[in-house]
Coordinates of C-alpha atoms in Angstrom, one line a residue:
M25 CA 0.0 0.0 0.0
K26 CA 2.9 2.3 0.9
K27 CA 4.6 1.6 -2.5
L28 CA 1.3 2.3 -4.3
H29 CA 1.0 5.6 -2.5
L30 CA 4.5 6.7 -3.4
L31 CA 3.9 5.6 -7.0
C32 CA 0.8 7.7 -7.2
S33 CA 2.5 10.7 -5.6
A34 CA 5.4 10.4 -8.2
L35 CA 3.0 10.1 -11.1
L36 CA 1.0 13.1 -9.9
F37 CA 4.1 15.1 -9.5
T38 CA 5.3 14.2 -13.0
L39 CA 1.9 15.1 -14.5
T40 CA 2.1 18.5 -12.6
V41 CA 5.6 19.1 -13.9
L42 CA 4.4 18.4 -17.5
A43 CA 1.6 20.9 -16.9
Q44 CA 4.1 23.4 -15.8
E45 CA 6.2 22.9 -18.9
N46 CA 3.1 23.5 -21.1
Y47 CA 2.4 26.7 -19.1
F48 CA 6.0 28.2 -19.2
Y49 CA 7.3 27.0 -22.5
P50 CA 4.6 25.4 -24.7
N51 CA 5.7 24.0 -28.1
A52 CA 9.3 24.4 -27.0
G53 CA 10.3 20.9 -28.4
K54 CA 12.4 18.2 -26.7
F55 CA 14.5 18.7 -23.5
N56 CA 17.4 16.6 -22.3
P57 CA 15.8 14.2 -19.7
A58 CA 19.2 14.0 -17.9
I59 CA 18.7 17.7 -16.9
P60 CA 16.3 18.1 -13.9
T61 CA 13.7 20.8 -14.3
P62 CA 13.6 23.3 -11.5
A63 CA 10.4 21.6 -10.2
Q64 CA 12.1 18.2 -10.1
F65 CA 15.2 19.6 -8.4
L66 CA 13.3 21.6 -5.8
G67 CA 10.5 19.2 -5.1
Y68 CA 7.7 21.7 -5.8
N69 CA 6.4 23.5 -8.9
I70 CA 7.7 26.9 -9.8
G71 CA 5.2 29.4 -8.5
E72 CA 3.9 27.2 -5.6
Q73 CA 6.6 28.3 -3.2
H74 CA 9.2 31.1 -3.0
T75 CA 12.6 29.6 -3.4
R76 CA 15.3 30.3 -0.9
H77 CA 18.6 31.7 -2.3
E78 CA 20.7 28.7 -1.4
R79 CA 18.5 26.5 -3.4
I80 CA 18.9 28.7 -6.4
V81 CA 22.7 28.5 -6.0
E82 CA 22.4 24.7 -5.6
Y83 CA 20.4 24.5 -8.8
I84 CA 22.9 26.5 -10.9
K85 CA 25.7 24.3 -9.5
E86 CA 23.8 21.2 -10.4
L87 CA 23.3 22.4 -14.0
D88 CA 27.0 23.1 -14.1
R89 CA 27.8 19.6 -12.8
L90 CA 25.4 17.8 -15.3
S91 CA 26.0 19.8 -18.5
D92 CA 29.0 21.1 -20.6
R93 CA 26.8 23.9 -21.7
V94 CA 27.1 25.6 -18.3
S95 CA 29.8 26.9 -16.0
S96 CA 29.2 28.6 -12.7
E97 CA 31.3 30.9 -10.6
I98 CA 31.1 32.3 -7.1
I99 CA 32.0 36.0 -7.4
G100 CA 31.8 36.9 -3.7
E101 CA 29.3 37.0 -0.8
T102 CA 27.0 39.3 1.0
F103 CA 27.2 40.7 4.4
E104 CA 25.1 37.7 5.6
H105 CA 27.6 35.3 3.9
R106 CA 25.2 34.2 1.0
A107 CA 27.1 33.3 -2.0
Q108 CA 26.9 35.5 -5.2
I109 CA 26.7 33.0 -8.0
T110 CA 27.0 33.7 -11.7
A111 CA 26.7 31.4 -14.7
V112 CA 27.9 31.2 -18.2
F113 CA 25.8 29.4 -20.9
T114 CA 27.3 28.7 -24.3
D115 CA 28.1 25.9 -26.7
P116 CA 30.5 23.3 -25.1
K117 CA 33.1 24.0 -27.8
H118 CA 33.2 27.7 -26.6
H119 CA 33.6 26.6 -23.0
Q120 CA 36.8 24.9 -23.9
N121 CA 38.1 28.2 -25.3
I122 CA 36.1 30.7 -23.2
E123 CA 39.1 32.9 -22.1
S124 CA 40.2 33.4 -25.6
I125 CA 36.6 34.3 -26.7
R126 CA 36.3 36.9 -23.8
E127 CA 39.7 38.5 -24.7
A128 CA 38.7 38.7 -28.4
H129 CA 35.4 40.1 -27.4
L130 CA 36.9 42.8 -25.4
A131 CA 39.7 43.7 -27.8
G132 CA 37.4 44.0 -30.9
Q133 CA 34.7 46.3 -29.4
K134 CA 36.1 49.6 -30.5
N135 CA 36.4 48.8 -34.1
G136 CA 33.5 46.4 -34.4
A137 CA 35.8 43.5 -35.1
T138 CA 33.7 41.0 -33.2
K139 CA 31.4 39.9 -35.9
N140 CA 32.8 36.4 -35.8
V141 CA 33.1 36.3 -32.0
P142 CA 30.1 35.0 -30.0
L143 CA 27.9 37.8 -28.8
V144 CA 28.1 38.4 -25.1
I145 CA 24.9 39.4 -23.2
H146 CA 24.0 39.4 -19.5
L147 CA 20.7 38.4 -17.8
A148 CA 20.4 39.9 -14.2
Y149 CA 17.5 39.3 -11.8
N150 CA 16.0 40.3 -8.4
V151 CA 17.9 43.3 -7.3
H152 CA 15.0 44.1 -5.0
G153 CA 14.5 41.2 -2.7
N154 CA 10.7 41.4 -2.5
E155 CA 10.3 41.4 -6.3
P156 CA 11.0 37.7 -6.4
S157 CA 9.4 36.5 -9.7
S158 CA 12.6 37.1 -11.7
S159 CA 14.9 34.7 -9.8
E160 CA 12.3 32.0 -10.3
A161 CA 12.4 32.9 -14.0
A162 CA 16.1 32.8 -13.9
M163 CA 16.0 29.1 -12.9
L164 CA 13.5 28.4 -15.8
T165 CA 15.9 30.3 -18.2
A166 CA 18.9 28.4 -16.9
Y167 CA 17.0 25.1 -17.4
Y168 CA 15.8 26.1 -20.9
L169 CA 19.4 27.0 -22.0
T170 CA 20.8 23.8 -20.5
A171 CA 18.3 21.3 -21.6
S172 CA 16.5 22.5 -24.7
E173 CA 17.3 20.4 -27.7
S174 CA 15.6 22.9 -30.2
E175 CA 17.6 24.2 -33.1
E176 CA 17.0 27.7 -32.1
T177 CA 18.5 27.1 -28.6
K178 CA 21.5 25.4 -30.1
Q179 CA 22.0 28.3 -32.5
W180 CA 21.9 30.8 -29.5
L181 CA 24.6 28.8 -27.7
S182 CA 26.6 28.4 -30.9
Q183 CA 26.7 32.2 -31.6
M184 CA 26.5 33.7 -28.1
V185 CA 27.9 33.7 -24.6
I186 CA 25.1 34.3 -22.1
T187 CA 26.1 35.2 -18.7
M188 CA 23.6 35.3 -15.7
D189 CA 23.2 36.6 -12.2
P190 CA 20.1 34.8 -10.9
N191 CA 19.9 36.8 -7.7
I192 CA 21.5 40.3 -7.3
N193 CA 20.3 40.7 -3.7
P194 CA 20.4 37.4 -1.8
D195 CA 20.0 38.9 1.6
G196 CA 16.9 40.9 0.8
R197 CA 15.4 38.0 -1.2
D198 CA 15.7 35.5 1.7
R199 CA 14.1 38.1 4.0
H200 CA 11.0 38.3 1.7
T201 CA 11.1 34.6 0.9
S202 CA 10.8 33.7 4.5
W203 CA 8.0 36.1 5.0
A204 CA 5.9 34.9 2.0
N205 CA 6.4 31.2 2.8
M206 CA 5.8 31.7 6.5
H207 CA 2.5 33.4 5.9
K208 CA 1.3 31.3 2.9
G209 CA -2.2 29.7 3.4
F210 CA -3.4 26.4 2.2
P211 CA -5.3 27.2 0.0
P212 CA -3.4 30.5 -0.6
V213 CA -5.2 33.7 0.4
A214 CA -5.7 36.3 -2.4
D215 CA -7.1 39.1 -0.1
P216 CA -4.7 42.1 -0.3
N217 CA -5.2 42.7 3.4
D218 CA -3.7 39.3 4.3
R219 CA -0.4 39.4 6.2
E220 CA 1.4 37.5 3.5
H221 CA 1.0 40.5 1.1
N222 CA 2.1 43.1 3.7
E223 CA 5.6 42.7 4.9
I224 CA 6.6 44.3 8.2
W225 CA 9.4 47.0 8.2
P226 CA 11.9 47.1 6.6
G227 CA 10.7 44.6 4.0
G228 CA 12.7 42.6 1.6
R229 CA 13.5 45.3 -0.9
F230 CA 16.8 46.2 0.5
N231 CA 20.1 44.5 1.3
H232 CA 21.5 43.8 4.7
Y233 CA 22.0 47.5 5.5
W234 CA 18.5 48.5 4.1
F235 CA 20.0 50.0 1.0
D236 CA 18.4 49.8 -2.5
L237 CA 21.1 48.0 -4.5
N238 CA 19.4 49.3 -7.8
R239 CA 20.9 52.7 -6.8
D240 CA 24.4 51.4 -6.1
W241 CA 25.8 50.5 -9.5
Y242 CA 27.3 54.1 -9.6
L243 CA 28.1 54.5 -5.9
A244 CA 29.6 51.0 -5.5
T245 CA 29.2 51.1 -1.8
F246 CA 28.4 47.5 -1.1
P247 CA 30.4 44.2 -1.7
E248 CA 27.5 42.8 -3.7
T249 CA 27.7 45.7 -6.1
R250 CA 31.5 45.8 -6.4
N251 CA 31.5 42.1 -7.1
R252 CA 29.0 42.4 -9.9
I253 CA 30.6 45.5 -11.4
N254 CA 33.9 43.5 -11.6
F255 CA 31.9 40.8 -13.3
F256 CA 30.4 43.3 -15.7
H257 CA 33.7 44.7 -16.7
K258 CA 35.2 41.2 -16.9
W259 CA 32.7 40.6 -19.8
R260 CA 31.5 44.0 -20.8
P261 CA 28.3 42.6 -22.4
Y262 CA 26.4 44.3 -25.3
V263 CA 23.1 43.8 -23.6
Q264 CA 22.0 43.6 -19.9
T265 CA 18.6 42.9 -18.4
D266 CA 17.3 44.2 -15.2
H267 CA 14.0 42.5 -13.9
H268 CA 11.8 44.1 -11.4
E269 CA 8.2 44.1 -10.0
M270 CA 5.8 47.0 -9.4
G271 CA 2.3 47.5 -8.0
T272 CA -0.1 44.5 -8.1
N273 CA -2.7 46.4 -10.3
S274 CA 0.0 47.2 -12.9
T275 CA 0.6 45.0 -15.9
F276 CA 4.0 44.5 -17.5
Y277 CA 6.5 47.2 -18.6
F278 CA 9.4 47.0 -21.0
D279 CA 11.6 49.6 -22.6
P280 CA 11.7 52.0 -24.4
G281 CA 11.1 54.4 -21.5
E282 CA 10.0 58.0 -21.3
E283 CA 11.8 59.7 -24.1
A284 CA 12.2 63.1 -22.3
S285 CA 14.1 61.3 -19.5
N286 CA 16.9 59.7 -21.4
N287 CA 20.4 60.6 -20.2
P288 CA 21.7 63.7 -22.2
V289 CA 25.3 62.5 -21.8
V290 CA 24.7 59.1 -23.5
P291 CA 24.8 59.3 -27.3
G292 CA 21.2 59.6 -28.5
Y293 CA 21.2 56.9 -31.2
L294 CA 21.2 54.2 -28.4
Y295 CA 17.7 55.4 -27.4
K296 CA 16.4 56.0 -30.9
N297 CA 17.7 52.9 -32.7
I298 CA 18.2 50.1 -30.3
Y299 CA 15.4 50.3 -27.8
P300 CA 12.5 50.6 -30.2
K301 CA 13.8 47.7 -32.3
F302 CA 14.1 45.4 -29.2
A303 CA 10.6 46.4 -28.2
E304 CA 9.3 44.7 -31.3
Y305 CA 10.5 41.4 -30.0
F306 CA 9.2 42.0 -26.5
T307 CA 5.8 43.0 -28.0
K308 CA 5.6 39.8 -30.0
A309 CA 6.6 37.6 -27.0
A310 CA 4.0 39.3 -24.8
N311 CA 1.3 39.1 -27.4
N312 CA 2.0 35.4 -27.9
I313 CA 1.1 34.6 -24.3
G314 CA -1.7 37.2 -24.1
S315 CA 0.0 39.4 -21.5
M316 CA -1.0 43.1 -21.2
Y317 CA 1.9 45.6 -21.1
F318 CA 2.9 49.2 -21.5
T319 CA 5.9 51.2 -22.6
K320 CA 7.2 54.8 -23.1
E321 CA 6.1 56.0 -19.7
A322 CA 6.9 56.1 -15.9
F323 CA 10.5 54.9 -16.1
D324 CA 13.7 56.7 -17.2
K325 CA 17.4 56.0 -17.8
L326 CA 18.9 59.2 -16.3
Y327 CA 20.6 57.8 -13.3
P328 CA 23.8 55.8 -14.1
G329 CA 23.3 53.6 -11.0
Y330 CA 20.4 51.5 -12.3
G331 CA 21.1 48.0 -13.5
S332 CA 19.3 48.9 -16.7
S333 CA 21.3 52.1 -17.4
Y334 CA 24.9 51.5 -16.1
I335 CA 25.7 49.6 -19.3
N336 CA 24.5 52.6 -21.4
F337 CA 27.6 54.5 -20.2
Y338 CA 29.8 51.7 -21.7
G339 CA 28.2 51.5 -25.1
G340 CA 25.6 48.8 -24.4
A341 CA 21.8 48.4 -24.1
G342 CA 20.2 47.9 -20.7
F343 CA 16.5 46.6 -20.6
L344 CA 14.2 47.2 -17.8
F345 CA 11.3 44.8 -17.1
E346 CA 8.7 45.7 -14.5
Q347 CA 6.1 43.1 -13.6
G348 CA 2.9 43.6 -11.7
S349 CA 3.5 41.8 -8.4
S350 CA 1.5 39.2 -6.6
R351 CA 3.4 40.1 -3.4
G352 CA 3.0 36.5 -2.3
H353 CA 1.5 33.5 -4.1
V354 CA -1.8 35.0 -5.3
Q355 CA -3.5 38.3 -4.9
E356 CA -6.7 40.0 -6.0
T357 CA -6.5 42.8 -8.6
T358 CA -9.0 45.2 -10.1
T359 CA -9.6 42.5 -12.8
I360 CA -8.7 38.8 -12.0
P361 CA -6.3 37.5 -9.3
I362 CA -2.7 37.5 -10.2
T363 CA -0.6 34.4 -9.4
F364 CA 3.0 34.1 -8.6
A365 CA 3.4 31.7 -11.5
F366 CA 1.9 34.2 -13.9
T367 CA 4.4 36.9 -12.8
I368 CA 7.3 34.4 -13.3
R369 CA 6.1 33.5 -16.8
N370 CA 6.2 37.1 -18.0
Q371 CA 9.7 37.5 -16.7
F372 CA 10.8 34.1 -18.2
T373 CA 9.2 35.1 -21.6
A374 CA 11.0 38.5 -21.5
S375 CA 14.3 36.6 -20.9
L376 CA 14.0 34.4 -23.9
A377 CA 12.8 37.4 -26.0
T378 CA 15.9 39.3 -25.0
I379 CA 18.2 36.4 -26.1
K380 CA 16.3 36.1 -29.4
A381 CA 16.4 39.8 -30.1
S382 CA 20.1 40.2 -29.2
L383 CA 21.2 37.6 -31.7
A384 CA 18.9 38.9 -34.4
E385 CA 20.2 42.4 -33.9
K386 CA 23.8 41.5 -33.4
D387 CA 25.0 43.8 -36.2
A388 CA 23.2 46.7 -34.7
L389 CA 24.7 46.0 -31.3
L390 CA 28.2 45.9 -32.8
D391 CA 27.6 49.1 -34.7
L392 CA 26.2 50.7 -31.4
R393 CA 29.4 50.0 -29.5
K394 CA 31.7 50.9 -32.4
N395 CA 29.8 54.2 -32.9
F396 CA 29.8 54.7 -29.1
Y397 CA 33.6 54.7 -28.9
E398 CA 33.9 56.9 -32.0
T399 CA 31.4 59.4 -30.6
A400 CA 33.3 59.4 -27.3
K401 CA 36.5 60.1 -29.1
K402 CA 35.0 63.0 -31.2
Q403 CA 33.5 64.5 -28.0
A404 CA 36.8 64.4 -26.3
E405 CA 38.6 66.0 -29.2
A406 CA 36.1 68.8 -29.4
S407 CA 36.0 69.4 -25.7
V408 CA 37.4 72.7 -24.3
I409 CA 38.1 70.7 -21.1
K410 CA 41.0 68.4 -21.6
G411 CA 40.8 66.8 -18.1
Y412 CA 40.2 67.2 -14.4
A413 CA 42.8 67.7 -11.8
F414 CA 41.7 66.9 -8.2
G415 CA 42.9 66.0 -4.7
D416 CA 43.0 67.4 -1.2
P417 CA 46.6 67.7 0.0
N418 CA 45.4 67.6 3.6
D419 CA 43.1 64.7 3.2
Y420 CA 44.7 61.7 1.4
N421 CA 42.0 59.2 2.6
R422 CA 39.3 61.3 1.0
T423 CA 41.2 61.5 -2.2
K424 CA 42.0 57.8 -2.1
A425 CA 38.4 56.9 -1.7
F426 CA 37.4 58.9 -4.8
V427 CA 40.4 57.5 -6.8
D428 CA 39.5 53.9 -5.7
L429 CA 35.8 54.5 -7.0
L430 CA 37.1 55.7 -10.3
Q431 CA 39.1 52.5 -10.6
I432 CA 36.0 50.4 -10.0
H433 CA 34.4 52.1 -13.0
R434 CA 37.6 51.6 -15.1
V435 CA 38.3 55.3 -15.4
D436 CA 41.9 56.1 -16.3
V437 CA 43.6 58.1 -13.5
Y438 CA 47.1 59.5 -13.4
E439 CA 49.3 61.1 -10.8
V440 CA 50.2 64.7 -11.3
P441 CA 54.0 64.9 -11.1
N442 CA 55.4 66.7 -8.1
S443 CA 52.1 67.3 -6.4
K444 CA 49.5 65.5 -4.3
Q445 CA 46.9 65.7 -7.0
F446 CA 45.6 63.3 -9.6
Y447 CA 44.4 63.8 -13.2
V448 CA 41.7 62.2 -15.3
P449 CA 42.0 63.1 -19.0
V450 CA 38.8 63.4 -21.0
A451 CA 40.5 61.6 -24.0
Q452 CA 40.1 58.0 -22.9
D453 CA 37.8 55.0 -23.8
N454 CA 35.5 55.7 -20.8
H455 CA 35.0 59.4 -21.8
I456 CA 31.2 59.2 -21.3
M457 CA 31.7 58.0 -17.8
V458 CA 34.2 60.8 -17.1
R459 CA 31.7 63.3 -18.2
T460 CA 29.1 61.7 -16.0
I461 CA 31.3 61.8 -13.0
F462 CA 32.7 65.3 -13.3
E463 CA 30.2 67.5 -15.3
N464 CA 27.4 69.5 -14.0
Q465 CA 24.6 68.6 -16.4
I466 CA 22.0 71.4 -16.0
P467 CA 19.5 71.4 -18.9
Y468 CA 17.0 68.5 -19.3
K469 CA 14.1 67.9 -21.5
D470 CA 11.8 67.3 -18.5
S471 CA 11.6 68.8 -15.0
S472 CA 10.5 65.6 -13.3
F473 CA 12.4 62.4 -12.6
Y474 CA 11.5 58.9 -11.6
D475 CA 14.2 59.0 -9.0
A476 CA 17.7 60.4 -8.7
S477 CA 18.4 63.7 -10.3
T478 CA 22.1 64.5 -9.4
W479 CA 25.1 62.4 -9.7
S480 CA 28.3 64.4 -10.2
L481 CA 30.4 62.3 -7.9
I482 CA 33.3 64.7 -7.5
H483 CA 30.9 66.9 -5.5
A484 CA 29.7 64.1 -3.4
Y485 CA 33.2 63.6 -2.2
G486 CA 33.7 67.3 -1.5
L487 CA 37.0 67.3 -3.3
P488 CA 38.6 70.4 -4.7
F489 CA 39.0 70.1 -8.5
T490 CA 40.0 72.0 -11.6
E491 CA 38.8 71.8 -15.1
V492 CA 42.1 71.7 -17.1
K493 CA 41.9 73.4 -20.5
T494 CA 45.5 72.7 -21.6
T495 CA 47.4 69.5 -22.0
M496 CA 49.1 68.4 -18.9
P497 CA 52.1 66.1 -18.4
L498 CA 51.0 62.8 -17.1
G499 CA 52.7 60.9 -14.3
N500 CA 52.2 57.3 -13.4
K501 CA 48.9 55.7 -14.3
I502 CA 47.0 54.4 -11.3
S503 CA 46.5 50.6 -11.3
G504 CA 44.2 49.4 -8.6
P505 CA 43.3 50.9 -5.2
L506 CA 45.7 53.6 -3.9
P507 CA 48.0 52.3 -1.2
A508 CA 47.6 53.2 2.5
I509 CA 50.4 55.6 3.5
T510 CA 50.3 55.6 7.3
S511 CA 53.5 57.0 8.6
E512 CA 55.3 55.2 11.4
V513 CA 54.1 56.6 14.8
T514 CA 56.9 57.9 16.9
K515 CA 56.6 57.2 20.7
S516 CA 56.0 60.3 22.8
S517 CA 56.4 60.9 26.5
Y518 CA 54.2 63.9 26.5
A519 CA 51.4 64.0 23.8
Y520 CA 50.2 62.9 20.4
L521 CA 48.5 65.3 17.9
I522 CA 46.2 64.5 14.8
D523 CA 45.0 67.1 12.4
N524 CA 41.2 66.8 12.1
A525 CA 41.1 67.2 8.3
D526 CA 41.2 63.5 7.4
Y527 CA 38.3 61.4 5.9
N528 CA 39.0 58.7 8.6
T529 CA 39.3 60.9 11.6
H530 CA 36.2 59.7 13.3
Q531 CA 37.0 56.1 12.7
F532 CA 40.3 56.7 14.3
I533 CA 38.8 58.4 17.3
Y534 CA 36.4 55.5 18.0
A535 CA 39.1 53.0 17.4
L536 CA 41.0 54.6 20.3
Q537 CA 38.0 55.0 22.5
K538 CA 37.2 51.3 22.2
Q539 CA 40.7 50.7 23.6
Q540 CA 40.0 53.0 26.6
V541 CA 42.1 55.8 25.3
I542 CA 41.0 59.3 26.4
V543 CA 40.8 61.6 23.4
Q544 CA 40.6 65.4 23.5
T545 CA 39.8 68.0 20.8
A546 CA 41.0 71.5 20.4
T547 CA 38.2 74.0 19.9
R548 CA 40.7 76.7 18.9
P549 CA 43.5 76.5 16.3
F550 CA 47.2 76.3 17.3
S551 CA 50.7 75.7 15.8
T552 CA 53.6 73.8 17.3
T553 CA 57.0 72.4 16.3
V554 CA 56.9 68.9 14.7
N555 CA 60.2 67.3 13.6
G556 CA 61.9 70.7 13.7
K557 CA 59.3 72.5 11.6
E558 CA 56.2 74.7 12.5
K559 CA 53.0 72.8 11.8
K560 CA 49.5 74.4 12.1
F561 CA 46.6 72.4 13.6
G562 CA 43.0 73.7 12.9
Y563 CA 39.8 73.6 14.8
G564 CA 38.9 70.1 16.0
S565 CA 42.5 68.7 16.0
L566 CA 42.9 65.8 18.3
V567 CA 45.1 65.9 21.5
I568 CA 46.0 62.7 23.3
S569 CA 47.9 63.3 26.5
V570 CA 50.3 60.6 27.7
Q571 CA 49.8 61.5 31.4
Q572 CA 46.0 61.9 31.4
Q573 CA 45.3 58.2 30.6
R574 CA 44.2 55.1 32.3
L575 CA 46.7 53.2 30.2
N576 CA 50.4 53.4 30.7
A577 CA 52.7 55.0 28.1
D578 CA 53.5 51.6 26.4
E579 CA 49.9 50.6 26.3
L580 CA 48.9 53.9 24.8
Y581 CA 51.5 53.9 22.2
S582 CA 50.4 50.4 21.1
A583 CA 46.8 51.5 21.0
I584 CA 47.6 54.5 18.8
Q585 CA 49.7 52.4 16.5
K586 CA 46.9 49.9 16.1
A587 CA 44.2 52.7 15.4
A588 CA 46.5 54.6 13.1
T589 CA 47.1 51.5 11.0
V590 CA 43.4 50.6 10.7
S591 CA 42.4 54.2 9.9
N592 CA 45.4 55.2 7.7
I593 CA 46.0 58.2 9.8
T594 CA 49.2 60.2 10.4
V595 CA 50.0 60.8 14.1
H596 CA 52.5 63.5 15.3
A597 CA 54.4 63.0 18.5
V598 CA 55.3 66.2 20.5
P599 CA 57.5 66.7 23.6
T600 CA 55.7 69.8 25.0
G601 CA 52.4 71.4 25.6
F602 CA 53.7 74.9 25.0
N603 CA 52.7 75.9 21.5
L604 CA 54.2 78.5 19.0
S605 CA 50.8 80.2 18.5
G606 CA 47.2 79.7 19.6
V607 CA 46.1 77.8 22.6
D608 CA 48.4 75.4 24.5
L609 CA 47.6 71.8 24.9
G610 CA 46.5 72.2 28.5
S611 CA 44.1 75.0 27.7
N612 CA 40.4 74.9 28.7
Y613 CA 39.7 75.1 24.9
V614 CA 41.0 71.5 24.7
R615 CA 38.0 69.4 25.7
T616 CA 37.5 65.7 26.3
L617 CA 35.5 63.7 23.9
K618 CA 32.9 61.3 25.3
K619 CA 32.6 57.9 23.9
P620 CA 29.3 57.8 22.1
E621 CA 26.6 55.2 22.9
A622 CA 24.1 55.6 20.0
V623 CA 20.6 54.5 19.7
M624 CA 18.5 54.8 16.6
L625 CA 14.7 54.5 16.4
I626 CA 13.6 52.2 13.6
G627 CA 10.4 50.6 12.4
T628 CA 7.1 51.7 10.8
G629 CA 7.2 55.4 10.1
V630 CA 11.0 55.5 9.7
A631 CA 12.5 55.6 6.2
A632 CA 14.4 52.3 6.0
G633 CA 17.0 53.6 3.5
E634 CA 17.8 56.6 5.7
A635 CA 18.1 54.4 8.8
G636 CA 20.2 52.0 6.9
E637 CA 22.5 54.7 5.8
V638 CA 23.2 55.7 9.4
W639 CA 23.7 52.1 10.4
H640 CA 26.1 51.4 7.6
L641 CA 28.0 54.6 8.2
L642 CA 28.6 53.7 11.9
D643 CA 29.1 50.1 11.3
Q644 CA 31.4 50.0 8.3
R645 CA 33.0 53.5 8.3
L646 CA 33.5 54.0 12.0
G647 CA 33.5 50.5 13.4
M648 CA 31.0 51.7 16.0
P649 CA 28.0 49.7 17.2
I650 CA 24.6 51.3 17.2
T651 CA 21.6 50.1 19.2
K652 CA 18.5 49.8 16.8
V653 CA 15.2 50.1 18.8
D654 CA 11.9 49.6 17.3
I655 CA 9.4 52.5 17.8
L656 CA 7.0 50.1 19.5
N657 CA 9.6 49.4 22.2
F658 CA 10.6 53.0 22.8
S659 CA 8.5 53.3 25.9
R660 CA 10.5 50.4 27.5
L661 CA 13.9 51.8 26.6
D662 CA 16.1 52.9 29.5
L663 CA 17.9 56.0 28.1
A664 CA 20.3 56.0 31.0

C-alpha cells in the first residue's frame, strides 16, 4: 500500500511538472531528460513556493555539474555570507576556449571586429529582494538554455555567450522569501489585506543595510555591487537585463522608457535605434502569451546607478522589465487575481525574447558600441576641457576613496608629477563615464524624474578640483586601489596630535575609545613644532595626552599604532604642551570627547533607507555599534 501511495505521488508530480512545462514553454520541443527541471530539483512546482537563495545556488551548481553547456562561478558573498553565483551558458566548444573568446570580445569592441566572435549578453535578476518572480524565472531560463534540444537554442549557444546573475540581492530575497512562505495559506489567500501581502518594516526590498542595490551601480558602496561591477567589466556585455516588480494592479512594462528622461550625456542613437527595435521582440513575445503591457512611460534611464542604465555608459543596451507583483502567491487585482506563476512566466518570456532579439540584432549592437567609442573620441577631441585635476593635499584618505571608486568604474587616472593631485583626461575610452562623474549637467528635457536627479560624484566627495583646459604632463597611471600611507608613529612621553582634516578621523577616534584611550579635541587652532618645523593644527584637532590616561605609556603607544594602521591616519608625537601660537595643549579650549553610545529608532514610520545609511556609516566606516530600537519598544527603553 505504501509503495502504491509513493507511485501515485510520483505520477501526480510528473503530471504536474508536465503541466508546468506547457504553461511556461509550450511548443518548445524536446528537452534533455538528464537535466532536472527546477520543479524536479526543488520538489515543488515553480510558483507554488518562494525559493530560498541557497536552493537557487544549488540548482545552478547542479546544472554546471550535469552539463557542458554551463559553467558557474562564485564571485563573492553578501554581508550575511550568502554566495553570489554567476553562470555562463554557451556551446561546449566555446567553454573549452572561453578565455580566448572573452579576450577577443573585449579587444574588438572599439572597431566592431567581433562579428565572428560569440555575442556576449548578460541576464540579471532580483535586485529588489521582495520582487521575487525574476529569480524563479532565472531558474527556468537556466534550465531552458541547458536542456533544450531545439535548433533555435543550439543556435543561441553556438553564436552567443550568455552570462547570468540569478539573484543580485540574496539577503533581501531571503528576507522576503521567509515572509511569504511563512504566511502562505493552504489554500493561498488572495485578499490584499492578508499578512502575506504586507511585509513588516523594513521589508525585503533592501540589502542587509537596508540599501536599495538598484541605486548602487554608480556608488559601488556594497560588496554585492563591487563584485557584480567587476563581473560586468570582466565581460562588458552588449546587452544587460534588469528584472523588477511593481504594484499589483499594474501589468508588465518593458523599454523604451519615457523619451524626455533619457540621459543627455549618452549618445542619443542608443535610445532612438536600439530600444524601439528590441521592443518589437518583447511585444511579439507578450502578445503570444496574451499578456498586457505598456511602454514609453513612468521609467527613465537618467541615473547611471540602475542595472538597466549603467551599461548605457559603456556602449551597451540595458533593458528594464517591471512586472505587476503578486506580493506573495496569489492576490486579487481590479480584474482577475494575479498568481506568482503568472508573474514568473512574464519574466521568463522576456528573458528568452531578449536572447532572441540580441542575436537577431547583433550587427546593430556591434555598430552601437563601435559608434559609441567613435562618438566618445570625437566629443573628447572637441571638448574645451582636456581633463580634471583633483585632490585634497590635507586629506589623502578622501582623495584615495574617490580614486578607488574611479578605478572600480575603469576610469583612467594619473598622478600629477610633483604634487598631491591626480588627473583624469577626457580623452580616454571611458570618456562618457568621465563626463558623468565630473560634469554639472544642467539642462534637461523634463523637470520631473523617476528617482535620482544628481550624480556628479566629484561633488559628493567634497574634493577640490579644476577643469584643465590645456594639455598636462602625465605621471604614473594608477592601477588598482591607492596604497595606504600611514607613517610610522613615533613614541612620545608627552602627547600625540592629529589634524582633524582627514576622511577617517572619526573612525580613528572611535578605534582609540574602544581601547579605553582618552581623546581630546581643540576648539581653537594652534601651531607647534613637529620634527623641527612649524605645523599648524586647525579647529577640532585631536590631542592625546600621555599622562592623562588610564593606560600606561607603552599601552597607549600600542593602541595609537593599532588605530592609526586601521584608519590610515598620520599621528604626530610632540614633547611639550607649549605651542608657538594659539592655545596650549592644557588649555580649557581642549576638551575631552565622550565615547558615544548611540541608539536609533527604527520601524514603521522611519525611512528604512535613511536608517540603513546611518547604520552602515557607523558600522562600516566608524566601526561603532549602534543600538537599533523599534518605535514600538521605545517606551520600555532605559535611556540612562
